[in-house]
Amino acid sequence: WGEARVFASVSADGSVRIFDLRDKEHSTIIYESPHPDTPLLRLAWNKQDLRYMATILMDSNKVVILDIRSPTTPVAELERHRGSVNAIAWAPHSSTHICSAGDDTQALIWELPTLASPTGIDPMCMYSAGCEINQLQWSAAQPDWIAIAFANKVQ
């Protein structure tokens, strides 16, 4: 969810759509995958700055950061995972921190700069679970805690 009465979704057609509940007949496509027929799997809306959201493509090592004011063009692409990304979560206490986790057994915490460097953005912190990470959640009550799910465990 973004602001009141507005939500976004990702779909198998590779698009991110924003809906306004006041006008249910229409939606706005703000991003389409550059790879035809590649579904988008997850969407995370930045709770501190509602202009930003992140999404992941199926079987991709990339996290795509979007600014709804600049549709179609990603603000940043985070590409340091060595396997497919399965989960993303924005920090509930910060507009510039996001965590991603994936098949490479890693949970990466990123700090997004104002402008992306031409060589890409490196994660500021990395944790290895020893097994593919399927899901994660950043604690709103304890902002220093991130829960990850892997191999029938939560850590």
PDB file of C-alpha atoms in Angstrom:
ATOM      1  CA  TRP A   1       0.000   0.000   0.000  1.00  0.00           C
ATOM      2  CA  GLY A   2       1.055   3.498  -0.701  1.00  0.00           C
ATOM      3  CA  GLU A   3      -0.946   6.430   0.590  1.00  0.00           C
ATOM      4  CA  ALA A   4      -4.624   6.122   1.494  1.00  0.00           C
ATOM      5  CA  ARG A   5      -6.743   4.523  -1.254  1.00  0.00           C
ATOM      6  CA  VAL A   6      -3.737   3.789  -3.486  1.00  0.00           C
ATOM      7  CA  PHE A   7      -2.078   0.418  -4.008  1.00  0.00           C
ATOM      8  CA  ALA A   8       0.267  -1.223  -6.488  1.00  0.00           C
ATOM      9  CA  SER A   9       0.643  -4.710  -7.886  1.00  0.00           C
ATOM     10  CA  VAL A  10       3.038  -6.739 -10.008  1.00  0.00           C
ATOM     11  CA  SER A  11       1.954  -9.367 -12.483  1.00  0.00           C
ATOM     12  CA  ALA A  12       2.885 -12.192 -14.802  1.00  0.00           C
ATOM     13  CA  ASP A  13       2.853  -9.789 -17.764  1.00  0.00           C
ATOM     14  CA  GLY A  14       5.903  -8.042 -16.262  1.00  0.00           C
ATOM     15  CA  SER A  15       4.199  -4.797 -15.268  1.00  0.00           C
ATOM     16  CA  VAL A  16       3.893  -2.711 -12.114  1.00  0.00           C
ATOM     17  CA  ARG A  17       0.489  -1.047 -11.905  1.00  0.00           C
ATOM     18  CA  ILE A  18      -0.797   1.597  -9.513  1.00  0.00           C
ATOM     19  CA  PHE A  19      -4.499   1.636  -8.668  1.00  0.00           C
ATOM     20  CA  ASP A  20      -6.579   4.347  -7.025  1.00  0.00           C
ATOM     21  CA  LEU A  21      -9.644   2.954  -5.250  1.00  0.00           C
ATOM     22  CA  ARG A  22     -11.566   6.139  -6.083  1.00  0.00           C
ATOM     23  CA  ASP A  23     -11.396   5.166  -9.788  1.00  0.00           C
ATOM     24  CA  LYS A  24     -11.442   1.377 -10.026  1.00  0.00           C
ATOM     25  CA  GLU A  25     -11.863   1.397 -13.812  1.00  0.00           C
ATOM     26  CA  HIS A  26      -8.277   2.478 -14.472  1.00  0.00           C
ATOM     27  CA  SER A  27      -4.725   1.686 -13.455  1.00  0.00           C
ATOM     28  CA  THR A  28      -1.414   3.259 -14.390  1.00  0.00           C
ATOM     29  CA  ILE A  29       1.502   1.147 -15.579  1.00  0.00           C
ATOM     30  CA  ILE A  30       4.654   2.649 -14.103  1.00  0.00           C
ATOM     31  CA  TYR A  31       7.117  -0.051 -15.157  1.00  0.00           C
ATOM     32  CA  GLU A  32       7.322  -2.908 -17.624  1.00  0.00           C
ATOM     33  CA  SER A  33      10.007  -5.573 -17.608  1.00  0.00           C
ATOM     34  CA  PRO A  34      12.583  -5.069 -20.367  1.00  0.00           C
ATOM     35  CA  HIS A  35      12.412  -8.825 -20.941  1.00  0.00           C
ATOM     36  CA  PRO A  36       9.139  -9.807 -22.659  1.00  0.00           C
ATOM     37  CA  ASP A  37       7.096 -12.457 -20.857  1.00  0.00           C
ATOM     38  CA  THR A  38       9.189 -12.191 -17.675  1.00  0.00           C
ATOM     39  CA  PRO A  39       6.879 -12.015 -14.649  1.00  0.00           C
ATOM     40  CA  LEU A  40       7.536  -9.687 -11.758  1.00  0.00           C
ATOM     41  CA  LEU A  41       7.380 -11.585  -8.459  1.00  0.00           C
ATOM     42  CA  ARG A  42       7.327  -9.134  -5.574  1.00  0.00           C
ATOM     43  CA  LEU A  43       6.750  -5.473  -4.852  1.00  0.00           C
ATOM     44  CA  ALA A  44       7.781  -3.478  -1.788  1.00  0.00           C
ATOM     45  CA  TRP A  45       6.658   0.095  -1.223  1.00  0.00           C
ATOM     46  CA  ASN A  46       8.988   2.405   0.727  1.00  0.00           C
ATOM     47  CA  LYS A  47       7.069   3.316   3.898  1.00  0.00           C
ATOM     48  CA  GLN A  48       9.172   6.433   4.607  1.00  0.00           C
ATOM     49  CA  ASP A  49       9.085   7.869   1.076  1.00  0.00           C
ATOM     50  CA  LEU A  50       6.002   6.744  -0.853  1.00  0.00           C
ATOM     51  CA  ARG A  51       7.509   7.850  -4.162  1.00  0.00           C
ATOM     52  CA  TYR A  52       9.781   4.795  -4.167  1.00  0.00           C
ATOM     53  CA  MET A  53       9.114   1.103  -4.580  1.00  0.00           C
ATOM     54  CA  ALA A  54      11.157  -1.958  -5.443  1.00  0.00           C
ATOM     55  CA  THR A  55      10.359  -5.035  -7.509  1.00  0.00           C
ATOM     56  CA  ILE A  56      12.083  -8.237  -8.599  1.00  0.00           C
ATOM     57  CA  LEU A  57      11.891 -10.186 -11.848  1.00  0.00           C
ATOM     58  CA  MET A  58      11.483 -13.949 -11.956  1.00  0.00           C
ATOM     59  CA  ASP A  59      14.818 -15.802 -12.101  1.00  0.00           C
ATOM     60  CA  SER A  60      16.798 -12.559 -11.875  1.00  0.00           C
ATOM     61  CA  ASN A  61      19.604 -11.434  -9.584  1.00  0.00           C
ATOM     62  CA  LYS A  62      18.406  -7.833  -9.879  1.00  0.00           C
ATOM     63  CA  VAL A  63      16.341  -5.595  -7.577  1.00  0.00           C
ATOM     64  CA  VAL A  64      14.719  -2.761  -9.533  1.00  0.00           C
ATOM     65  CA  ILE A  65      14.138   0.524  -7.651  1.00  0.00           C
ATOM     66  CA  LEU A  66      11.370   2.720  -9.089  1.00  0.00           C
ATOM     67  CA  ASP A  67      10.298   6.320  -8.530  1.00  0.00           C
ATOM     68  CA  ILE A  68       6.612   6.778  -9.369  1.00  0.00           C
ATOM     69  CA  ARG A  69       7.365  10.328 -10.544  1.00  0.00           C
ATOM     70  CA  SER A  70       9.551   8.908 -13.341  1.00  0.00           C
ATOM     71  CA  PRO A  71       7.603   5.968 -14.740  1.00  0.00           C
ATOM     72  CA  THR A  72       9.242   3.341 -16.949  1.00  0.00           C
ATOM     73  CA  THR A  73      12.860   4.142 -15.988  1.00  0.00           C
ATOM     74  CA  PRO A  74      14.377   2.547 -12.868  1.00  0.00           C
ATOM     75  CA  VAL A  75      16.163   4.869 -10.434  1.00  0.00           C
ATOM     76  CA  ALA A  76      18.599   2.076  -9.581  1.00  0.00           C
ATOM     77  CA  GLU A  77      19.209  -1.603 -10.234  1.00  0.00           C
ATOM     78  CA  LEU A  78      20.855  -3.574  -7.447  1.00  0.00           C
ATOM     79  CA  GLU A  79      22.795  -6.432  -9.039  1.00  0.00           C
ATOM     80  CA  ARG A  80      25.171  -7.999  -6.517  1.00  0.00           C
ATOM     81  CA  HIS A  81      23.307 -11.257  -5.832  1.00  0.00           C
ATOM     82  CA  ARG A  82      24.859 -14.346  -7.446  1.00  0.00           C
ATOM     83  CA  GLY A  83      21.489 -16.090  -7.781  1.00  0.00           C
ATOM     84  CA  SER A  84      17.817 -15.229  -8.151  1.00  0.00           C
ATOM     85  CA  VAL A  85      16.362 -12.728  -5.682  1.00  0.00           C
ATOM     86  CA  ASN A  86      13.344 -14.080  -3.782  1.00  0.00           C
ATOM     87  CA  ALA A  87      12.457 -11.343  -1.286  1.00  0.00           C
ATOM     88  CA  ILE A  88      12.766  -7.604  -0.670  1.00  0.00           C
ATOM     89  CA  ALA A  89      11.840  -5.328   2.243  1.00  0.00           C
ATOM     90  CA  TRP A  90      12.393  -1.630   2.890  1.00  0.00           C
ATOM     91  CA  ALA A  91      13.617  -0.550   6.303  1.00  0.00           C
ATOM     92  CA  PRO A  92      10.617   0.737   8.264  1.00  0.00           C
ATOM     93  CA  HIS A  93      12.769   3.474   9.855  1.00  0.00           C
ATOM     94  CA  SER A  94      14.718   4.715   6.814  1.00  0.00           C
ATOM     95  CA  SER A  95      13.882   5.825   3.292  1.00  0.00           C
ATOM     96  CA  THR A  96      17.292   4.797   1.928  1.00  0.00           C
ATOM     97  CA  HIS A  97      17.751   1.223   3.217  1.00  0.00           C
ATOM     98  CA  ILE A  98      16.413  -1.955   1.619  1.00  0.00           C
ATOM     99  CA  CYS A  99      17.185  -5.631   2.196  1.00  0.00           C
ATOM    100  CA  SER A 100      17.128  -8.329  -0.471  1.00  0.00           C
ATOM    101  CA  ALA A 101      17.566 -12.086  -0.155  1.00  0.00           C
ATOM    102  CA  GLY A 102      17.804 -14.944  -2.581  1.00  0.00           C
ATOM    103  CA  ASP A 103      18.949 -18.277  -3.927  1.00  0.00           C
ATOM    104  CA  ASP A 104      22.610 -17.362  -3.343  1.00  0.00           C
ATOM    105  CA  THR A 105      21.942 -17.831   0.428  1.00  0.00           C
ATOM    106  CA  GLN A 106      22.627 -14.142   1.059  1.00  0.00           C
ATOM    107  CA  ALA A 107      20.636 -11.341   2.648  1.00  0.00           C
ATOM    108  CA  LEU A 108      22.068  -8.022   1.473  1.00  0.00           C
ATOM    109  CA  ILE A 109      21.361  -4.635   3.039  1.00  0.00           C
ATOM    110  CA  TRP A 110      21.684  -1.705   0.672  1.00  0.00           C
ATOM    111  CA  GLU A 111      21.935   2.021   1.328  1.00  0.00           C
ATOM    112  CA  LEU A 112      20.666   3.885  -1.687  1.00  0.00           C
ATOM    113  CA  PRO A 113      22.588   7.050  -2.516  1.00  0.00           C
ATOM    114  CA  THR A 114      21.003  10.123  -4.027  1.00  0.00           C
ATOM    115  CA  LEU A 115      22.599   9.266  -7.371  1.00  0.00           C
ATOM    116  CA  ALA A 116      23.659   5.797  -8.505  1.00  0.00           C
ATOM    117  CA  SER A 117      27.298   5.335  -9.392  1.00  0.00           C
ATOM    118  CA  PRO A 118      28.106   4.212 -12.955  1.00  0.00           C
ATOM    119  CA  THR A 119      29.715   1.041 -11.591  1.00  0.00           C
ATOM    120  CA  GLY A 120      26.626   0.127  -9.584  1.00  0.00           C
ATOM    121  CA  ILE A 121      25.768   0.119  -5.916  1.00  0.00           C
ATOM    122  CA  ASP A 122      27.433  -2.246  -3.474  1.00  0.00           C
ATOM    123  CA  PRO A 123      25.598  -3.606  -0.432  1.00  0.00           C
ATOM    124  CA  MET A 124      26.621  -2.164   2.924  1.00  0.00           C
ATOM    125  CA  CYS A 125      26.093  -5.435   4.805  1.00  0.00           C
ATOM    126  CA  MET A 126      25.824  -9.134   3.936  1.00  0.00           C
ATOM    127  CA  TYR A 127      24.613 -12.204   5.838  1.00  0.00           C
ATOM    128  CA  SER A 128      24.903 -15.777   4.579  1.00  0.00           C
ATOM    129  CA  ALA A 129      22.261 -18.256   5.725  1.00  0.00           C
ATOM    130  CA  GLY A 130      23.911 -21.336   4.251  1.00  0.00           C
ATOM    131  CA  CYS A 131      20.731 -22.165   2.305  1.00  0.00           C
ATOM    132  CA  GLU A 132      18.433 -20.403  -0.180  1.00  0.00           C
ATOM    133  CA  ILE A 133      16.490 -17.601   1.526  1.00  0.00           C
ATOM    134  CA  ASN A 134      12.820 -17.608   0.557  1.00  0.00           C
ATOM    135  CA  GLN A 135      11.393 -14.646   2.464  1.00  0.00           C
ATOM    136  CA  LEU A 136      12.377 -11.799   4.773  1.00  0.00           C
ATOM    137  CA  GLN A 137      10.735  -9.200   6.986  1.00  0.00           C
ATOM    138  CA  TRP A 138      12.247  -6.073   8.517  1.00  0.00           C
ATOM    139  CA  SER A 139      10.925  -5.477  12.044  1.00  0.00           C
ATOM    140  CA  ALA A 140       9.022  -2.242  12.594  1.00  0.00           C
ATOM    141  CA  ALA A 141       9.277  -2.637  16.381  1.00  0.00           C
ATOM    142  CA  GLN A 142      13.008  -3.445  16.411  1.00  0.00           C
ATOM    143  CA  PRO A 143      14.552  -1.696  13.373  1.00  0.00           C
ATOM    144  CA  ASP A 144      17.871  -3.503  13.866  1.00  0.00           C
ATOM    145  CA  TRP A 145      16.183  -6.899  13.366  1.00  0.00           C
ATOM    146  CA  ILE A 146      15.502  -8.638  10.077  1.00  0.00           C
ATOM    147  CA  ALA A 147      13.855 -12.069   9.972  1.00  0.00           C
ATOM    148  CA  ILE A 148      14.764 -14.460   7.155  1.00  0.00           C
ATOM    149  CA  ALA A 149      13.090 -17.742   6.193  1.00  0.00           C
ATOM    150  CA  PHE A 150      15.127 -20.613   4.768  1.00  0.00           C
ATOM    151  CA  ALA A 151      15.159 -24.426   4.911  1.00  0.00           C
ATOM    152  CA  ASN A 152      11.986 -24.593   7.064  1.00  0.00           C
ATOM    153  CA  LYS A 153      13.535 -22.175   9.576  1.00  0.00           C
ATOM    154  CA  VAL A 154      13.046 -18.570  10.580  1.00  0.00           C
ATOM    155  CA  GLN A 155      16.108 -16.770  11.876  1.00  0.00           C
TER     156      GLN A 155
END
